[in-house]
PDB file of C-alpha atoms and ligand atoms in Angstrom:
ATOM      1  CA  MET A   1      63.322  12.842   4.097  1.00 48.00           C
ATOM      2  CA  THR A   2      61.587   9.523   4.566  1.00 54.00           C
ATOM      3  CA  LEU A   3      59.268   8.793   7.443  1.00 55.00           C
ATOM      4  CA  PRO A   4      60.309   6.078   9.840  1.00 61.00           C
ATOM      5  CA  LYS A   5      58.282   2.986   9.067  1.00 62.00           C
ATOM      6  CA  TRP A   6      56.538   2.926  12.437  1.00 56.00           C
ATOM      7  CA  LEU A   7      55.345   6.485  11.926  1.00 58.00           C
ATOM      8  CA  ALA A   8      53.999   5.709   8.451  1.00 60.00           C
ATOM      9  CA  VAL A   9      52.083   2.768   9.891  1.00 57.00           C
ATOM     10  CA  LEU A  10      50.685   4.985  12.619  1.00 53.00           C
ATOM     11  CA  VAL A  11      49.576   7.632  10.123  1.00 54.00           C
ATOM     12  CA  LEU A  12      47.896   5.048   7.880  1.00 53.00           C
ATOM     13  CA  ALA A  13      46.153   3.432  10.841  1.00 51.00           C
ATOM     14  CA  SER A  14      44.747   6.734  12.045  1.00 48.00           C
ATOM     15  CA  VAL A  15      43.469   7.494   8.521  1.00 47.00           C
ATOM     16  CA  ALA A  16      41.670   4.139   8.532  1.00 49.00           C
ATOM     17  CA  VAL A  17      40.123   4.786  11.938  1.00 48.00           C
ATOM     18  CA  THR A  18      38.934   8.300  11.147  1.00 48.00           C
ATOM     19  CA  ALA A  19      37.689   7.474   7.621  1.00 60.00           C
ATOM     20  CA  GLN A  20      34.535   9.512   7.062  1.00 77.00           C
ATOM     21  CA  ALA A  21      31.478   8.746   4.996  1.00 90.00           C
ATOM     22  CA  ARG A  22      31.502  10.669   1.738  1.00 96.00           C
ATOM     23  CA  THR A  23      29.659  13.962   2.101  1.00 96.00           C
ATOM     24  CA  PHE A  24      27.114  14.971  -0.534  1.00 98.00           C
ATOM     25  CA  GLU A  25      29.675  17.408  -1.986  1.00 97.00           C
ATOM     26  CA  GLU A  26      32.233  14.613  -2.358  1.00 97.00           C
ATOM     27  CA  ILE A  27      29.728  12.286  -3.966  1.00 98.00           C
ATOM     28  CA  LYS A  28      28.736  15.096  -6.353  1.00 97.00           C
ATOM     29  CA  LYS A  29      32.322  15.601  -7.345  1.00 97.00           C
ATOM     30  CA  ASP A  30      32.610  11.887  -8.106  1.00 97.00           C
ATOM     31  CA  GLY A  31      29.266  11.947  -9.947  1.00 98.00           C
ATOM     32  CA  LYS A  32      28.266   8.523  -8.674  1.00 98.00           C
ATOM     33  CA  ILE A  33      26.428   7.380  -5.562  1.00 98.00           C
ATOM     34  CA  VAL A  34      26.728   3.783  -4.380  1.00 98.00           C
ATOM     35  CA  ILE A  35      23.352   2.456  -3.169  1.00 98.00           C
ATOM     36  CA  ALA A  36      22.719  -0.949  -1.640  1.00 98.00           C
ATOM     37  CA  SER A  37      19.444  -2.880  -1.494  1.00 98.00           C
ATOM     38  CA  GLU A  38      18.290  -6.429  -0.895  1.00 98.00           C
ATOM     39  CA  GLY A  39      16.571  -7.470  -4.110  1.00 98.00           C
ATOM     40  CA  ALA A  40      14.272  -9.984  -2.416  1.00 98.00           C
ATOM     41  CA  PHE A  41      11.301  -7.932  -1.226  1.00 98.00           C
ATOM     42  CA  PRO A  42       8.824  -7.526  -4.083  1.00 97.00           C
ATOM     43  CA  PRO A  43       7.358  -5.135  -5.074  1.00 98.00           C
ATOM     44  CA  PHE A  44       9.791  -2.801  -3.233  1.00 98.00           C
ATOM     45  CA  ASN A  45      13.096  -4.312  -4.381  1.00 98.00           C
ATOM     46  CA  TYR A  46      13.527  -7.521  -6.346  1.00 98.00           C
ATOM     47  CA  PHE A  47      15.310  -9.016  -9.326  1.00 98.00           C
ATOM     48  CA  GLN A  48      13.617  -9.100 -12.686  1.00 97.00           C
ATOM     49  CA  GLY A  49      16.033 -11.452 -14.388  1.00 96.00           C
ATOM     50  CA  PRO A  50      19.449  -9.869 -13.746  1.00 95.00           C
ATOM     51  CA  THR A  51      17.992  -6.394 -13.117  1.00 96.00           C
ATOM     52  CA  LEU A  52      17.276  -4.858  -9.718  1.00 98.00           C
ATOM     53  CA  SER A  53      13.724  -3.533  -9.967  1.00 98.00           C
ATOM     54  CA  GLY A  54      10.862  -2.286  -7.849  1.00 98.00           C
ATOM     55  CA  PHE A  55       9.362   0.794  -6.253  1.00 98.00           C
ATOM     56  CA  GLU A  56      12.420   1.589  -4.126  1.00 99.00           C
ATOM     57  CA  ILE A  57      14.834   1.040  -6.995  1.00 99.00           C
ATOM     58  CA  ASP A  58      12.851   3.378  -9.278  1.00 98.00           C
ATOM     59  CA  LEU A  59      12.482   5.876  -6.449  1.00 99.00           C
ATOM     60  CA  ALA A  60      16.212   5.888  -5.636  1.00 99.00           C
ATOM     61  CA  ASN A  61      17.133   6.218  -9.313  1.00 98.00           C
ATOM     62  CA  ALA A  62      14.793   9.207  -9.611  1.00 98.00           C
ATOM     63  CA  LEU A  63      16.126  10.780  -6.397  1.00 98.00           C
ATOM     64  CA  ALA A  64      19.721  10.367  -7.602  1.00 98.00           C
ATOM     65  CA  LYS A  65      18.859  11.935 -10.943  1.00 98.00           C
ATOM     66  CA  ARG A  66      17.476  14.983  -9.146  1.00 98.00           C
ATOM     67  CA  MET A  67      20.638  15.141  -7.077  1.00 98.00           C
ATOM     68  CA  GLY A  68      22.668  15.090 -10.301  1.00 98.00           C
ATOM     69  CA  LEU A  69      24.105  11.623  -9.677  1.00 98.00           C
ATOM     70  CA  GLN A  70      24.537   8.299 -11.403  1.00 98.00           C
ATOM     71  CA  VAL A  71      23.786   5.196  -9.351  1.00 98.00           C
ATOM     72  CA  GLU A  72      26.022   2.237  -8.804  1.00 98.00           C
ATOM     73  CA  TRP A  73      23.815  -0.499  -7.314  1.00 98.00           C
ATOM     74  CA  ARG A  74      24.820  -3.243  -4.896  1.00 98.00           C
ATOM     75  CA  ALA A  75      22.583  -6.136  -3.824  1.00 98.00           C
ATOM     76  CA  LEU A  76      23.221  -7.905  -0.530  1.00 98.00           C
ATOM     77  CA  SER A  77      21.398  -9.907   2.082  1.00 97.00           C
ATOM     78  CA  PHE A  78      19.174  -7.800   4.336  1.00 97.00           C
ATOM     79  CA  ASP A  79      21.265  -8.287   7.475  1.00 95.00           C
ATOM     80  CA  ALA A  80      24.470  -7.024   5.775  1.00 96.00           C
ATOM     81  CA  LEU A  81      23.058  -3.702   4.590  1.00 98.00           C
ATOM     82  CA  LEU A  82      23.297  -1.401   7.609  1.00 97.00           C
ATOM     83  CA  ALA A  83      26.688  -2.782   8.695  1.00 96.00           C
ATOM     84  CA  GLY A  84      28.067  -1.894   5.252  1.00 97.00           C
ATOM     85  CA  LEU A  85      27.105   1.756   5.802  1.00 97.00           C
ATOM     86  CA  ARG A  86      29.242   1.846   8.918  1.00 94.00           C
ATOM     87  CA  GLN A  87      32.163   0.412   6.949  1.00 96.00           C
ATOM     88  CA  ASP A  88      31.704   2.954   4.109  1.00 96.00           C
ATOM     89  CA  ARG A  89      31.085   0.198   1.592  1.00 97.00           C
ATOM     90  CA  TRP A  90      28.177   2.206   0.129  1.00 98.00           C
ATOM     91  CA  ASP A  91      26.718   5.685   0.606  1.00 98.00           C
ATOM     92  CA  MET A  92      23.071   4.792   1.094  1.00 98.00           C
ATOM     93  CA  VAL A  93      20.713   1.885   1.755  1.00 98.00           C
ATOM     94  CA  ILE A  94      17.144   1.618   0.479  1.00 99.00           C
ATOM     95  CA  ALA A  95      15.577  -1.688   1.512  1.00 98.00           C
ATOM     96  CA  SER A  96      12.342  -1.002   3.383  1.00 98.00           C
ATOM     97  CA  PHE A  97      14.031  -0.408   6.725  1.00 98.00           C
ATOM     98  CA  GLY A  98      11.549   0.756   9.351  1.00 98.00           C
ATOM     99  CA  ILE A  99      12.776   3.614  11.538  1.00 98.00           C
ATOM    100  CA  THR A 100      13.459   2.181  15.006  1.00 98.00           C
ATOM    101  CA  ASP A 101      15.269   3.637  18.021  1.00 98.00           C
ATOM    102  CA  GLU A 102      17.858   0.904  17.866  1.00 98.00           C
ATOM    103  CA  ARG A 103      18.643   1.377  14.174  1.00 98.00           C
ATOM    104  CA  SER A 104      18.700   5.153  14.658  1.00 98.00           C
ATOM    105  CA  LYS A 105      21.634   4.679  17.024  1.00 97.00           C
ATOM    106  CA  ALA A 106      23.625   2.995  14.239  1.00 97.00           C
ATOM    107  CA  VAL A 107      22.601   4.908  11.080  1.00 98.00           C
ATOM    108  CA  THR A 108      20.943   8.164  10.026  1.00 98.00           C
ATOM    109  CA  PHE A 109      17.535   7.872   8.378  1.00 98.00           C
ATOM    110  CA  SER A 110      16.303  10.418   5.844  1.00 98.00           C
ATOM    111  CA  SER A 111      12.639  11.431   5.873  1.00 98.00           C
ATOM    112  CA  PRO A 112      10.289   8.471   5.305  1.00 98.00           C
ATOM    113  CA  GLU A 113       9.664   7.135   1.797  1.00 98.00           C
ATOM    114  CA  TYR A 114       6.432   5.343   2.828  1.00 98.00           C
ATOM    115  CA  CYS A 115       4.293   4.266   5.760  1.00 98.00           C
ATOM    116  CA  SER A 116       3.154   0.706   6.289  1.00 98.00           C
ATOM    117  CA  GLY A 117       3.344  -2.025   8.908  1.00 98.00           C
ATOM    118  CA  GLY A 118       3.660  -5.704   9.657  1.00 98.00           C
ATOM    119  CA  ILE A 119       0.484  -7.572   8.771  1.00 98.00           C
ATOM    120  CA  ILE A 120      -0.700 -11.120   9.431  1.00 98.00           C
ATOM    121  CA  VAL A 121      -1.080 -13.525   6.487  1.00 98.00           C
ATOM    122  CA  ALA A 122      -2.579 -16.967   7.126  1.00 98.00           C
ATOM    123  CA  LYS A 123      -4.569 -19.796   5.543  1.00 98.00           C
ATOM    124  CA  ASP A 124      -6.808 -20.527   8.536  1.00 98.00           C
ATOM    125  CA  PRO A 125      -9.617 -17.933   8.293  1.00 97.00           C
ATOM    126  CA  ALA A 126      -9.732 -17.802  12.117  1.00 98.00           C
ATOM    127  CA  ILE A 127      -6.238 -16.222  12.211  1.00 98.00           C
ATOM    128  CA  ARG A 128      -6.703 -12.479  11.719  1.00 98.00           C
ATOM    129  CA  ALA A 129      -5.442 -10.415  14.662  1.00 98.00           C
ATOM    130  CA  SER A 130      -2.424 -10.570  16.987  1.00 98.00           C
ATOM    131  CA  LYS A 131      -4.449 -12.426  19.638  1.00 98.00           C
ATOM    132  CA  ASP A 132      -5.212 -15.183  17.114  1.00 98.00           C
ATOM    133  CA  LEU A 133      -1.471 -15.982  16.943  1.00 98.00           C
ATOM    134  CA  ALA A 134      -1.689 -17.516  20.431  1.00 98.00           C
ATOM    135  CA  GLY A 135      -0.297 -21.047  20.314  1.00 98.00           C
ATOM    136  CA  LYS A 136       0.653 -20.670  16.628  1.00 98.00           C
ATOM    137  CA  VAL A 137       3.887 -20.997  14.658  1.00 98.00           C
ATOM    138  CA  VAL A 138       4.739 -17.760  12.849  1.00 98.00           C
ATOM    139  CA  ALA A 139       7.234 -17.240  10.004  1.00 98.00           C
ATOM    140  CA  VAL A 140       9.216 -13.987   9.710  1.00 98.00           C
ATOM    141  CA  GLN A 141      12.397 -12.763   8.068  1.00 98.00           C
ATOM    142  CA  THR A 142      15.514 -12.554  10.282  1.00 98.00           C
ATOM    143  CA  GLY A 143      16.638  -9.088  11.376  1.00 97.00           C
ATOM    144  CA  THR A 144      13.302  -7.411  10.663  1.00 98.00           C
ATOM    145  CA  THR A 145      10.829  -5.419  12.705  1.00 98.00           C
ATOM    146  CA  TYR A 146       8.391  -8.312  12.012  1.00 98.00           C
ATOM    147  CA  LEU A 147      10.600 -10.604  14.098  1.00 98.00           C
ATOM    148  CA  GLU A 148      11.046  -7.988  16.803  1.00 98.00           C
ATOM    149  CA  ASN A 149       7.306  -7.332  17.126  1.00 98.00           C
ATOM    150  CA  VAL A 150       6.092 -10.936  16.863  1.00 98.00           C
ATOM    151  CA  LYS A 151       8.584 -11.910  19.582  1.00 98.00           C
ATOM    152  CA  LYS A 152       6.818  -9.439  21.874  1.00 97.00           C
ATOM    153  CA  LEU A 153       3.581 -11.453  21.587  1.00 97.00           C
ATOM    154  CA  SER A 154       4.195 -13.815  24.472  1.00 94.00           C
ATOM    155  CA  SER A 155       1.388 -16.209  23.548  1.00 96.00           C
ATOM    156  CA  VAL A 156       2.962 -17.169  20.197  1.00 98.00           C
ATOM    157  CA  LYS A 157       4.127 -20.812  20.277  1.00 98.00           C
ATOM    158  CA  GLU A 158       7.149 -20.441  18.004  1.00 98.00           C
ATOM    159  CA  VAL A 159       8.701 -17.792  15.763  1.00 98.00           C
ATOM    160  CA  LYS A 160      10.494 -19.346  12.803  1.00 98.00           C
ATOM    161  CA  ASN A 161      13.226 -17.192  11.201  1.00 97.00           C
ATOM    162  CA  PHE A 162      14.075 -17.149   7.520  1.00 98.00           C
ATOM    163  CA  PRO A 163      16.945 -15.353   5.782  1.00 97.00           C
ATOM    164  CA  ARG A 164      14.571 -13.927   3.169  1.00 98.00           C
ATOM    165  CA  ASP A 165      10.971 -12.789   3.444  1.00 98.00           C
ATOM    166  CA  THR A 166      10.132 -14.863   0.357  1.00 97.00           C
ATOM    167  CA  ASP A 167      11.264 -17.984   2.286  1.00 98.00           C
ATOM    168  CA  ALA A 168       8.893 -17.071   5.123  1.00 98.00           C
ATOM    169  CA  ARG A 169       6.109 -16.767   2.527  1.00 97.00           C
ATOM    170  CA  SER A 170       6.971 -20.222   1.111  1.00 97.00           C
ATOM    171  CA  ALA A 171       6.825 -21.718   4.608  1.00 98.00           C
ATOM    172  CA  LEU A 172       3.218 -20.570   4.896  1.00 98.00           C
ATOM    173  CA  ALA A 173       2.377 -21.628   1.350  1.00 96.00           C
ATOM    174  CA  ASN A 174       3.758 -25.120   2.102  1.00 96.00           C
ATOM    175  CA  GLY A 175       1.836 -25.365   5.376  1.00 97.00           C
ATOM    176  CA  ARG A 176       4.970 -25.518   7.556  1.00 98.00           C
ATOM    177  CA  VAL A 177       3.787 -22.561   9.671  1.00 98.00           C
ATOM    178  CA  ASP A 178       0.406 -21.134  10.699  1.00 98.00           C
ATOM    179  CA  ALA A 179       1.075 -17.513   9.764  1.00 98.00           C
ATOM    180  CA  TRP A 180       3.501 -15.153   8.051  1.00 98.00           C
ATOM    181  CA  VAL A 181       4.041 -11.586   9.231  1.00 98.00           C
ATOM    182  CA  THR A 182       5.295  -9.233   6.525  1.00 98.00           C
ATOM    183  CA  ASP A 183       4.763  -5.772   5.067  1.00 98.00           C
ATOM    184  CA  LYS A 184       1.168  -4.952   4.132  1.00 98.00           C
ATOM    185  CA  PHE A 185       2.033  -4.057   0.524  1.00 98.00           C
ATOM    186  CA  VAL A 186       4.247  -7.123   0.107  1.00 98.00           C
ATOM    187  CA  ALA A 187       1.363  -9.260   1.379  1.00 98.00           C
ATOM    188  CA  LYS A 188      -1.099  -7.566  -0.973  1.00 98.00           C
ATOM    189  CA  ALA A 189       1.129  -8.220  -3.990  1.00 97.00           C
ATOM    190  CA  ALA A 190       1.813 -11.822  -2.943  1.00 96.00           C
ATOM    191  CA  LEU A 191      -1.896 -12.553  -2.536  1.00 96.00           C
ATOM    192  CA  ALA A 192      -2.753 -10.901  -5.841  1.00 95.00           C
ATOM    193  CA  SER A 193      -0.281 -13.049  -7.776  1.00 90.00           C
ATOM    194  CA  ASN A 194      -0.635 -16.328  -5.871  1.00 85.00           C
ATOM    195  CA  PRO A 195      -3.334 -16.414  -3.183  1.00 87.00           C
ATOM    196  CA  GLY A 196      -3.116 -20.203  -2.588  1.00 88.00           C
ATOM    197  CA  GLY A 197      -5.830 -20.084   0.061  1.00 93.00           C
ATOM    198  CA  MET A 198      -4.075 -17.306   1.980  1.00 97.00           C
ATOM    199  CA  HIS A 199      -5.764 -14.193   3.320  1.00 97.00           C
ATOM    200  CA  MET A 200      -4.548 -10.983   4.892  1.00 98.00           C
ATOM    201  CA  GLY A 201      -5.475 -10.200   8.495  1.00 98.00           C
ATOM    202  CA  GLU A 202      -4.698  -7.182  10.653  1.00 98.00           C
ATOM    203  CA  PHE A 203      -1.616  -5.119  11.447  1.00 98.00           C
ATOM    204  CA  VAL A 204       0.616  -6.330  14.284  1.00 98.00           C
ATOM    205  CA  PHE A 205       2.288  -2.873  14.296  1.00 98.00           C
ATOM    206  CA  VAL A 206       2.770   0.112  11.993  1.00 98.00           C
ATOM    207  CA  GLU A 207       6.031   1.801  10.982  1.00 98.00           C
ATOM    208  CA  ARG A 208       7.638   4.557   8.931  1.00 98.00           C
ATOM    209  CA  ILE A 209      10.145   3.356   6.339  1.00 98.00           C
ATOM    210  CA  ALA A 210      13.117   5.392   5.140  1.00 98.00           C
ATOM    211  CA  PRO A 211      16.417   5.264   3.257  1.00 98.00           C
ATOM    212  CA  ALA A 212      19.484   5.285   5.520  1.00 98.00           C
ATOM    213  CA  VAL A 213      22.945   6.830   5.270  1.00 98.00           C
ATOM    214  CA  LYS A 214      25.993   6.531   7.494  1.00 98.00           C
ATOM    215  CA  LYS A 215      25.429   7.808  11.029  1.00 97.00           C
ATOM    216  CA  GLY A 216      25.958  11.560  11.020  1.00 96.00           C
ATOM    217  CA  ASN A 217      26.134  12.032   7.223  1.00 97.00           C
ATOM    218  CA  ALA A 218      23.893  15.106   7.482  1.00 97.00           C
ATOM    219  CA  SER A 219      24.739  16.588   4.067  1.00 97.00           C
ATOM    220  CA  LEU A 220      23.640  13.444   2.217  1.00 98.00           C
ATOM    221  CA  ALA A 221      20.516  13.007   4.357  1.00 98.00           C
ATOM    222  CA  LYS A 222      19.586  16.631   3.697  1.00 98.00           C
ATOM    223  CA  ALA A 223      20.048  16.294  -0.072  1.00 98.00           C
ATOM    224  CA  LEU A 224      17.882  13.160  -0.027  1.00 98.00           C
ATOM    225  CA  ASP A 225      15.164  14.875   2.017  1.00 98.00           C
ATOM    226  CA  LYS A 226      15.091  17.731  -0.450  1.00 98.00           C
ATOM    227  CA  ALA A 227      14.857  15.499  -3.528  1.00 98.00           C
ATOM    228  CA  LEU A 228      12.149  13.358  -1.892  1.00 98.00           C
ATOM    229  CA  ALA A 229      10.110  16.424  -0.866  1.00 98.00           C
ATOM    230  CA  GLU A 230      10.314  17.697  -4.467  1.00 98.00           C
ATOM    231  CA  MET A 231       9.134  14.362  -5.850  1.00 98.00           C
ATOM    232  CA  MET A 232       6.265  14.298  -3.375  1.00 98.00           C
ATOM    233  CA  ALA A 233       5.273  17.865  -4.294  1.00 98.00           C
ATOM    234  CA  ASP A 234       5.453  17.602  -8.079  1.00 98.00           C
ATOM    235  CA  GLY A 235       3.433  14.396  -8.529  1.00 98.00           C
ATOM    236  CA  SER A 236       6.284  12.100  -9.547  1.00 98.00           C
ATOM    237  CA  TYR A 237       6.239  10.219  -6.228  1.00 98.00           C
ATOM    238  CA  GLY A 238       2.466   9.831  -6.526  1.00 98.00           C
ATOM    239  CA  ALA A 239       2.730   8.483 -10.064  1.00 98.00           C
ATOM    240  CA  LEU A 240       5.387   5.952  -9.080  1.00 98.00           C
ATOM    241  CA  SER A 241       3.354   4.816  -6.091  1.00 98.00           C
ATOM    242  CA  GLN A 242       0.236   4.442  -8.266  1.00 98.00           C
ATOM    243  CA  LYS A 243       2.217   2.346 -10.737  1.00 98.00           C
ATOM    244  CA  TYR A 244       3.296  -0.179  -8.108  1.00 98.00           C
ATOM    245  CA  PHE A 245       0.482  -0.109  -5.565  1.00 98.00           C
ATOM    246  CA  GLY A 246      -2.547   1.516  -7.176  1.00 97.00           C
ATOM    247  CA  GLU A 247      -2.501   4.038  -4.314  1.00 98.00           C
ATOM    248  CA  ASP A 248      -0.286   6.665  -2.703  1.00 98.00           C
ATOM    249  CA  ILE A 249       1.671   5.072   0.139  1.00 98.00           C
ATOM    250  CA  ARG A 250       3.409   8.182   1.517  1.00 98.00           C
ATOM    251  CA  CYS A 251       3.170   8.883   5.262  1.00 98.00           C
ATOM    252  CA  ARG A 252       0.379  11.280   6.213  1.00 95.00           C
TER     253      ARG A 252
HETATM  254  N1  LIG B   1      10.145  -3.096   7.285  1.00 55.81           N
HETATM  255  C1  LIG B   1      10.757  -4.247   7.833  1.00 55.81           C
HETATM  256  C2  LIG B   1      11.898  -3.867   8.725  1.00 55.81           C
HETATM  257  O1  LIG B   1      12.139  -2.734   8.868  1.00 55.81           O
HETATM  258  C3  LIG B   1      11.187  -5.221   6.765  1.00 55.81           C
HETATM  259  C4  LIG B   1      12.293  -4.792   5.876  1.00 55.81           C
HETATM  260  C5  LIG B   1      12.454  -5.517   4.593  1.00 55.81           C
HETATM  261  C6  LIG B   1      12.770  -6.940   4.684  1.00 55.81           C
HETATM  262  N2  LIG B   1      13.104  -7.565   3.414  1.00 55.81           N
HETATM  263  O2  LIG B   1      12.560  -4.677   9.289  1.00 55.81           O
END
C-alpha cells in the first residue's frame, strides 16, 4: 500500500516541526558532537592559522573527551551561533556567552565555565569608570552583553557597533572612538600584546559565562555539567586556566 501523496507530505512536515535536539545518548551513539564557536575572541576562541584555538576550544575538546566523544567544530559569526542551536545545526555552542535572562529563554546554559565582565579600555587616562563614558563614543561588538550594558548608560554620546570584537578594538587603536568595552581577560591579553597607549579601567558589569545547548536538552547539559565539575575538581581546569590567563578564572 502506498500513502497518498498529501499524507506523506503531512507526515514529513510534522517530522520537521517536531525535530528534537540530539540527546546525549544519541550523540554518544554517533560518537561525535558538533560544537560551534566564533573564532574571533582571543584568547578564548580564535584562529591560529587555519586552526581553531584558545581556552574555550581546549576546554570543549577536553570536556568532549571525558564524555567519550569526538568533536566536529564549526566556526560562525557570533550572532549566528545561538540561532543555529534552535535549528539543530550543532549540538553545543561555546563562545563566551554570558548567561542572561533573555538568552535563557532561547537556549539552555550549562554551569558556568568562567566568571568575568565587561571592562572599559581607553587611551585617555581620565576614562576609567562608567561615569567617565559620559559624552564619549564607545565601541562594542554587536549582539553582546557589552552593547546591552553600555546602552543602559544614558550619558554615553554614541555606541558604535562592530561585527567582531577585534574590530571594536581596532576602532580604539585607530582613535575612531574614545573607549572599547570588552571582556576583562580579552582586554588584558590585548594590552599585553599591543598596548598602544591603551589602559584598562573598571568593570561596567560582571557576568557568568557558560556553554549553551538547545533549549530543553537536559541530558546534554547534565553530561556537560558533570564533565566540567570533574575537570574543576581534578586540577585540569585549573591547569588550562593557568596556561591561558596565569590565574584561575572559574566562578567562586
Ligand atoms: N560575554 C559577552 C556576551 O555574552 C561577549 C561574548 C563574546 C563576543 N565575541 O555577549
